[in-house]
mmCIF file of C-alpha atoms in Angstrom:
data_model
loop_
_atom_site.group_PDB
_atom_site.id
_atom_site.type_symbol
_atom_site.label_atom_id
_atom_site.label_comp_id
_atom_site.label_asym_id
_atom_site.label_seq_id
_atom_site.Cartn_x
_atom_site.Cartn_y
_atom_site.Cartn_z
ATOM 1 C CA UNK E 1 22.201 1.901 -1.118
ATOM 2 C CA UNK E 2 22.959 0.571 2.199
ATOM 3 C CA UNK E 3 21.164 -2.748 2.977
ATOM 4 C CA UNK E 4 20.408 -3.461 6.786
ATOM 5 C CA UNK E 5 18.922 -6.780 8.110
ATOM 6 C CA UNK E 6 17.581 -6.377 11.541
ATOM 7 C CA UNK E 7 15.271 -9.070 13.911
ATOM 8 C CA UNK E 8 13.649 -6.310 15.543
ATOM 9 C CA UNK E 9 10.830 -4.520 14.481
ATOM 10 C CA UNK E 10 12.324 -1.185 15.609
ATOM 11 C CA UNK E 11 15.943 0.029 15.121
ATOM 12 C CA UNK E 12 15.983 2.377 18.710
ATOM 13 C CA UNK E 13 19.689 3.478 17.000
ATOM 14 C CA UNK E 14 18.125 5.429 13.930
ATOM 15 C CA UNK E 15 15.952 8.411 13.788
ATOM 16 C CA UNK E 16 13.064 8.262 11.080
ATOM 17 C CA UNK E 17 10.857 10.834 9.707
ATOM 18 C CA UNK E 18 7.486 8.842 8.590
ATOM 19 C CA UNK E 19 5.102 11.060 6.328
ATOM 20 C CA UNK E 20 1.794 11.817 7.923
ATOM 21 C CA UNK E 21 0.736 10.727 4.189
ATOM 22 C CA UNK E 22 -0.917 7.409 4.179
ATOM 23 C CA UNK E 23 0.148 6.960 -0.006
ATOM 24 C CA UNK E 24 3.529 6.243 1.509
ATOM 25 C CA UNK E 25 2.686 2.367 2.217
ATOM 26 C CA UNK E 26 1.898 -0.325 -0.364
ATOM 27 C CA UNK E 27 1.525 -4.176 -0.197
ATOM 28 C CA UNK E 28 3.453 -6.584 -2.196
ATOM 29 C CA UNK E 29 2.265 -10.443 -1.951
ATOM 30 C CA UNK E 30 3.253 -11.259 1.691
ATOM 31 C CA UNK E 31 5.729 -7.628 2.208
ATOM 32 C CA UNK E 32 4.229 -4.666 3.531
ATOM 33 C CA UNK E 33 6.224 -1.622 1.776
ATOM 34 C CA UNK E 34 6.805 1.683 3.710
ATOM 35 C CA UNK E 35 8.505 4.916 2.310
ATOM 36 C CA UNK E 36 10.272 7.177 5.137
ATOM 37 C CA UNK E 37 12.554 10.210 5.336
ATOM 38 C CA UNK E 38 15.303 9.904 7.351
ATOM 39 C CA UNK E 39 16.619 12.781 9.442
ATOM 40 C CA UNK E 40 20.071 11.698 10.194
ATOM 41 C CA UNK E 41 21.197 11.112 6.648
ATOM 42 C CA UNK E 42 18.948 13.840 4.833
ATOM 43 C CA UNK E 43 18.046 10.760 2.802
ATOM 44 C CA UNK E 44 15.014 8.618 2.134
ATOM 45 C CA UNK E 45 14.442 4.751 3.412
ATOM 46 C CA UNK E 46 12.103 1.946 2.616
ATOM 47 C CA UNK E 47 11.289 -0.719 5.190
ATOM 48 C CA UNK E 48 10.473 -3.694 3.624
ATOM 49 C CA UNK E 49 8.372 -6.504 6.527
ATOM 50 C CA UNK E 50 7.393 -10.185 5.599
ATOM 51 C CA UNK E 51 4.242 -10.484 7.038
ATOM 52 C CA UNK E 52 5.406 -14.806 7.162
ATOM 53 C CA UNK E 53 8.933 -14.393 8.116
ATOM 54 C CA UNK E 54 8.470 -11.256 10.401
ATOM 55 C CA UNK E 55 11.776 -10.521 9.211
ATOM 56 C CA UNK E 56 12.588 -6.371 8.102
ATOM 57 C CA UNK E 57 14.365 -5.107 5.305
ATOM 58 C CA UNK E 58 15.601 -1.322 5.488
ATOM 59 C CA UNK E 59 16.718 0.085 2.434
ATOM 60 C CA UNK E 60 18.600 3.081 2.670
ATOM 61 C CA UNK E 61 19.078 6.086 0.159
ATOM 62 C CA UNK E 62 21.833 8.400 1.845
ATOM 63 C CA UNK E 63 22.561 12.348 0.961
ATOM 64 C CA UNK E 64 19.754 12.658 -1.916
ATOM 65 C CA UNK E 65 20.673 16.560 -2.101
ATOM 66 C CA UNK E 66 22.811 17.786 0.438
ATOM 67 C CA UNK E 67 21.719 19.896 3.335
ATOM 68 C CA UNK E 68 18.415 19.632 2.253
ATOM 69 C CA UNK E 69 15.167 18.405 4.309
ATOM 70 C CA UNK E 70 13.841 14.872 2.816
ATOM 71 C CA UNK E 71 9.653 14.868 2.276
ATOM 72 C CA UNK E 72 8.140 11.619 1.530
ATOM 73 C CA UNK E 73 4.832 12.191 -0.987
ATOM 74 C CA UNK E 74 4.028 8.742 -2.027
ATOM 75 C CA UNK E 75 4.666 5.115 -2.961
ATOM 76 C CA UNK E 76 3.721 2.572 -5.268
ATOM 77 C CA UNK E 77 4.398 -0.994 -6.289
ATOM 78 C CA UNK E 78 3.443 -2.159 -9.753
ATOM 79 C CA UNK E 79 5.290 -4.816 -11.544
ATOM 80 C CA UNK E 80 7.569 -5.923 -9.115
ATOM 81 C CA UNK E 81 8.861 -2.189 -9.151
ATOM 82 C CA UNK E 82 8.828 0.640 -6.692
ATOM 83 C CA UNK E 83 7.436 4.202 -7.821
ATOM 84 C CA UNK E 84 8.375 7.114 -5.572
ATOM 85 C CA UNK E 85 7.060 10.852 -5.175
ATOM 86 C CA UNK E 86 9.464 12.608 -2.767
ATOM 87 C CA UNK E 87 10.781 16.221 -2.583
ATOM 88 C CA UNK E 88 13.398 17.867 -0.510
ATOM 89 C CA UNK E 89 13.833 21.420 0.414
ATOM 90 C CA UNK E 90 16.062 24.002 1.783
ATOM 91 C CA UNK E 91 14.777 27.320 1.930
ATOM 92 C CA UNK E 92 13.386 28.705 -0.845
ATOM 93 C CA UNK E 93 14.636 25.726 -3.124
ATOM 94 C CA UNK E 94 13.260 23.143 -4.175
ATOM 95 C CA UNK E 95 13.677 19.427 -5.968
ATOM 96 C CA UNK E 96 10.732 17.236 -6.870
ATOM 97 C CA UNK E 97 11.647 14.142 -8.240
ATOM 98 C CA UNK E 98 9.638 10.689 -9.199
ATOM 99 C CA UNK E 99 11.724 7.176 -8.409
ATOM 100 C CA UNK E 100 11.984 3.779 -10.182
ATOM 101 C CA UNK E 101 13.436 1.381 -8.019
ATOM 102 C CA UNK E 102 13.453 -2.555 -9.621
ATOM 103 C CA UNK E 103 12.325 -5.540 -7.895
ATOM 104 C CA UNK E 104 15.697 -4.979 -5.326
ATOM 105 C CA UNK E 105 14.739 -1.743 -4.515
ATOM 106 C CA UNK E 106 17.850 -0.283 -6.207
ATOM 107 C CA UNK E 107 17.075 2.879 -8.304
ATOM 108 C CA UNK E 108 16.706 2.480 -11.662
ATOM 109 C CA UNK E 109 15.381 6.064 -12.784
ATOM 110 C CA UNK E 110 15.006 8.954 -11.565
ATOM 111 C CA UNK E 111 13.128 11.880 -13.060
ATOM 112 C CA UNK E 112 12.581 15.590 -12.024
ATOM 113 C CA UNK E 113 9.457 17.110 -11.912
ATOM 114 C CA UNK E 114 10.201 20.353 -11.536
ATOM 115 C CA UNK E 115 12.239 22.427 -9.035
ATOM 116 C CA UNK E 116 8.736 24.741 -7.745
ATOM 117 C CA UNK E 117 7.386 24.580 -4.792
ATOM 118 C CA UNK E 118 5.232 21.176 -4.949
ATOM 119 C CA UNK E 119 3.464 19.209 -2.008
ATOM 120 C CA UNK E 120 0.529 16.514 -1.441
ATOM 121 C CA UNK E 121 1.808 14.684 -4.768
ATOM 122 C CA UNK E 122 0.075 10.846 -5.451
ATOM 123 C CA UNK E 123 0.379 8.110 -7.609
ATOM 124 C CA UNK E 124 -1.625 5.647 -9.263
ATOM 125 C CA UNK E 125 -1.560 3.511 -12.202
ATOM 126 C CA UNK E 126 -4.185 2.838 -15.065
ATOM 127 C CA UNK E 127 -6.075 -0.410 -16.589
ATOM 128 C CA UNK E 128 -3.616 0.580 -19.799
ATOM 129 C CA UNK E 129 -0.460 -0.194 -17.638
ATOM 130 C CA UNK E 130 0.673 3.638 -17.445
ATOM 131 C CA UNK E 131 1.717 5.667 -14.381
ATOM 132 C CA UNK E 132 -0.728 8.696 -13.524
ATOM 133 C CA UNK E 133 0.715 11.442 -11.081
ATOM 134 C CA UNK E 134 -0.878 14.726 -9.594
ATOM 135 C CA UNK E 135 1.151 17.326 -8.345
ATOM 136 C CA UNK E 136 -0.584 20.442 -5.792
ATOM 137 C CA UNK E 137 1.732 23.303 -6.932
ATOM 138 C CA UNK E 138 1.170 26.393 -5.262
ATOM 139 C CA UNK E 139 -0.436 29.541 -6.940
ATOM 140 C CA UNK E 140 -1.228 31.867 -4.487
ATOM 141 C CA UNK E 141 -1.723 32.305 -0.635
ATOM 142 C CA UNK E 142 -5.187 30.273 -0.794
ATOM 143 C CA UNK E 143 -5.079 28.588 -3.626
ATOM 144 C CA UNK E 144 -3.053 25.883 -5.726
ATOM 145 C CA UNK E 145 -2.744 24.754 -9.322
ATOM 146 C CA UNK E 146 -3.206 20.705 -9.616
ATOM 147 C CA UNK E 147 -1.145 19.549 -12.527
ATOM 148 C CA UNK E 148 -1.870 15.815 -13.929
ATOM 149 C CA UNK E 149 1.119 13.968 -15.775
ATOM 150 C CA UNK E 150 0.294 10.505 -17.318
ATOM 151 C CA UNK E 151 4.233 8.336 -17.813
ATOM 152 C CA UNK E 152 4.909 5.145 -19.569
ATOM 153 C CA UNK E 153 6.291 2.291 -17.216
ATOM 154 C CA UNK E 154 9.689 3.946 -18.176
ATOM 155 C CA UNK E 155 8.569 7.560 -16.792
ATOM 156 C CA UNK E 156 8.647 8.479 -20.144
ATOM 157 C CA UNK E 157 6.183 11.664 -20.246
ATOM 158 C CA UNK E 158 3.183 10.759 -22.615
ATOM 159 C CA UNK E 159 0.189 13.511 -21.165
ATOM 160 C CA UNK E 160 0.105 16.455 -18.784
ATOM 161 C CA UNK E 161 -2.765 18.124 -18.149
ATOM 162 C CA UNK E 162 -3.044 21.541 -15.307
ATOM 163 C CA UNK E 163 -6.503 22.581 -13.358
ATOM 164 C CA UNK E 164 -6.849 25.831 -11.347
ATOM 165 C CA UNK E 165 -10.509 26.632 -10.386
ATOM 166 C CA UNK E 166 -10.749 26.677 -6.831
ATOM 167 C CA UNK E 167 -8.450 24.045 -5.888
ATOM 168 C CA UNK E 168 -7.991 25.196 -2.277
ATOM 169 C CA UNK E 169 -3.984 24.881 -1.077
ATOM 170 C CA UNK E 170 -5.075 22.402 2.012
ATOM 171 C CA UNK E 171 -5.728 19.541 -0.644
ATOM 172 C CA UNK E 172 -4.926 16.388 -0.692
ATOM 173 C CA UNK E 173 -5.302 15.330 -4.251
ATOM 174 C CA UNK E 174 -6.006 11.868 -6.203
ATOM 175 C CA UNK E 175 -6.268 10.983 -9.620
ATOM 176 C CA UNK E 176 -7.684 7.489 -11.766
ATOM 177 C CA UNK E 177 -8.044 7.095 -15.897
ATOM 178 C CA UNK E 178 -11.559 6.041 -16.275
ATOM 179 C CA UNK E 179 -12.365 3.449 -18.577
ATOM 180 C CA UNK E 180 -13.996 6.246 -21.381
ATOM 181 C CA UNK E 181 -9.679 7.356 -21.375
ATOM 182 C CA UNK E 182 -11.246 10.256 -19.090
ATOM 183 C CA UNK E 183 -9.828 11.219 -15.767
ATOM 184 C CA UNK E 184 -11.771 10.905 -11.994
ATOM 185 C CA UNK E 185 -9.934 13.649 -9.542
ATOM 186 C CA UNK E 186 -10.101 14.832 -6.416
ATOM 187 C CA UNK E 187 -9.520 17.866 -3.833
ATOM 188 C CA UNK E 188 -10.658 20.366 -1.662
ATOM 189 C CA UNK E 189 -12.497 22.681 -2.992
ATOM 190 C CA UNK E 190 -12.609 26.381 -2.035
ATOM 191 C CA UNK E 191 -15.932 27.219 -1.248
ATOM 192 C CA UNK E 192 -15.287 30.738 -0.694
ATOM 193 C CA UNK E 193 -13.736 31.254 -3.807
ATOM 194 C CA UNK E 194 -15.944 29.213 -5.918
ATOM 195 C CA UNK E 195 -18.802 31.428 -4.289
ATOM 196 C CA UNK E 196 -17.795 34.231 -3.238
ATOM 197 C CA UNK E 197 -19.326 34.198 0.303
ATOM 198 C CA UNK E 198 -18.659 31.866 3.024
ATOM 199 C CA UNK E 199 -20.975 28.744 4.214
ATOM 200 C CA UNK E 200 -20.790 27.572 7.444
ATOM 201 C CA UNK E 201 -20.750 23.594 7.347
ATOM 202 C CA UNK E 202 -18.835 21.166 9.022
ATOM 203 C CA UNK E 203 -17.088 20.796 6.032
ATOM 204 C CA UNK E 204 -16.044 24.365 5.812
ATOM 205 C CA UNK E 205 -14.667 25.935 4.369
ATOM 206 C CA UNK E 206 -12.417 23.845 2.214
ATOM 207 C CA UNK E 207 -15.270 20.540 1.186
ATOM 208 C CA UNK E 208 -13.458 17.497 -0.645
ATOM 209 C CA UNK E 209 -14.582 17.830 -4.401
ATOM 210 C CA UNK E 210 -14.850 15.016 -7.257
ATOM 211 C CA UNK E 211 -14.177 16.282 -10.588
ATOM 212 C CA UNK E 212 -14.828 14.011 -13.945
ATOM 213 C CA UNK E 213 -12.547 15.207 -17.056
ATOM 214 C CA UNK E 214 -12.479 14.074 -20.363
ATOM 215 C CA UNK E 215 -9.697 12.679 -22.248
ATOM 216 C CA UNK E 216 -8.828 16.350 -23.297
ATOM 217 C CA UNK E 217 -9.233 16.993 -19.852
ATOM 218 C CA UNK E 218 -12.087 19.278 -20.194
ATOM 219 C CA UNK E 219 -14.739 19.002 -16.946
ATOM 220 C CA UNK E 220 -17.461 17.072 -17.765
ATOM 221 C CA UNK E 221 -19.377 17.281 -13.859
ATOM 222 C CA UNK E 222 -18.578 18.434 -10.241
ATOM 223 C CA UNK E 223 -19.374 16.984 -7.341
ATOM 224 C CA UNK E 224 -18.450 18.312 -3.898
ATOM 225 C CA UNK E 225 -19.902 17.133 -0.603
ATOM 226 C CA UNK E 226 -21.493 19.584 1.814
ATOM 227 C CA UNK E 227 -22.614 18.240 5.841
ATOM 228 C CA UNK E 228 -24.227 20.173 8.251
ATOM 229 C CA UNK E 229 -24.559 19.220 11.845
ATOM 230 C CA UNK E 230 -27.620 20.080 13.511
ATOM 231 C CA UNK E 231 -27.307 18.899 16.543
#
């Protein structure tokens, strides 16, 4: 890890890759957290600002896989701790990994998810204090497969669940534990498939979808939302 104080805001000497992901900031007391890829080291970075001090701490994570292309998914504080979703890629091959940094930002853990082709990962965490993830793995040209893993604070696996009906491969999922120890989800939805016709909407033709589970994960309703412009 290499540790770099700066009193500027912006380091003109380093070239940074930011994800167009929003999940890739989080707020700690008075620090505003952001997760970066950085395309000079093929590593990943954290910048670290004190909203009172407006003082910056970068955090860098050098060579994760060699020669590879660093993706930033998402990021998550909890605890004092820093969760991570990043990939990397070169080619055909691929490495998916989740991060646990400790309250230094040094990494504690670091577990693989699987080495598929995996994008639009998030994170969140439930009232029971465990660590919910949802991975967009691709299935076919269109489509994806969204695959739910619940971890212990130690990213010990305790649930995973998969879903493939009509997720369409544009989505940009989310998933929450509901207080029945169901699960709330969303995604796009493909219309087309689900229907087998097209609609013409301003949502078209992928609308975002809501999708209640169980704790078995079996769906209990569906809502997606549909707008037309008339005018």
């Amino acid at each position: 890890v290499r540790n770099n104080f700066t009193s500027d805001l912006c380091d003109s000497s380093s070239i940074f890759y930011y994800s167009s992901n929003s999940n890739c900031f989080d707020k700690k007391d008075t620090d505003l957290v952001a997760l970066y890829s950085d395309g000079e080291t093929k590593g990943f970075g954290i910048f670290v600002h004190n909203i009172h001090s407006d003082s910056l701490l970068q955090f860098q994570y050098d060579g994760l896989v060699e020669n590879r292309t660093p993706i930033s998914n998402a990021l998550k504080l909890f605890n004092n701790k820093a969760y991570l979703l990043l990939n990397s890629q070169d080619g055909s091959s691929h490495i998916n990994e989740l991060w646990l940094l400790d309250e230094n930002y040094e990494i504690e853990h670091r577990e693989m998810l699987s080495d598929q082709r995996l994008s639009r990962m998030n994170i969140s965490f439930t009232k029971d204090s465990t660590l919910l993830i949802i991975l967009s793995k691709w299935k076919s040209i269109r489509g994806r497969e969204i695959i739910v893993q619940e971890y212990d604070l130690n990213l010990n696996l305790l649930k995973t669940f998969s879903f493939d009906e009509d997720v369409n491969r544009s989505s940009s999922p989310n998933a929450y534990k509901t207080e029945d120890g169901g699960y709330m989800c969303s995604w796009a939805l493909d219309y087309e498939s689900r229907f087998g016709k097209p609609f013409f909407i301003d949502t078209f033709p992928y609308p975002p979808a809501i999708v209640k589970f169980d704790s078995a994960f079996q769906v209990e309703w569906e809502y997606f939302f549909i707008e037309r412009n008339f005018t």
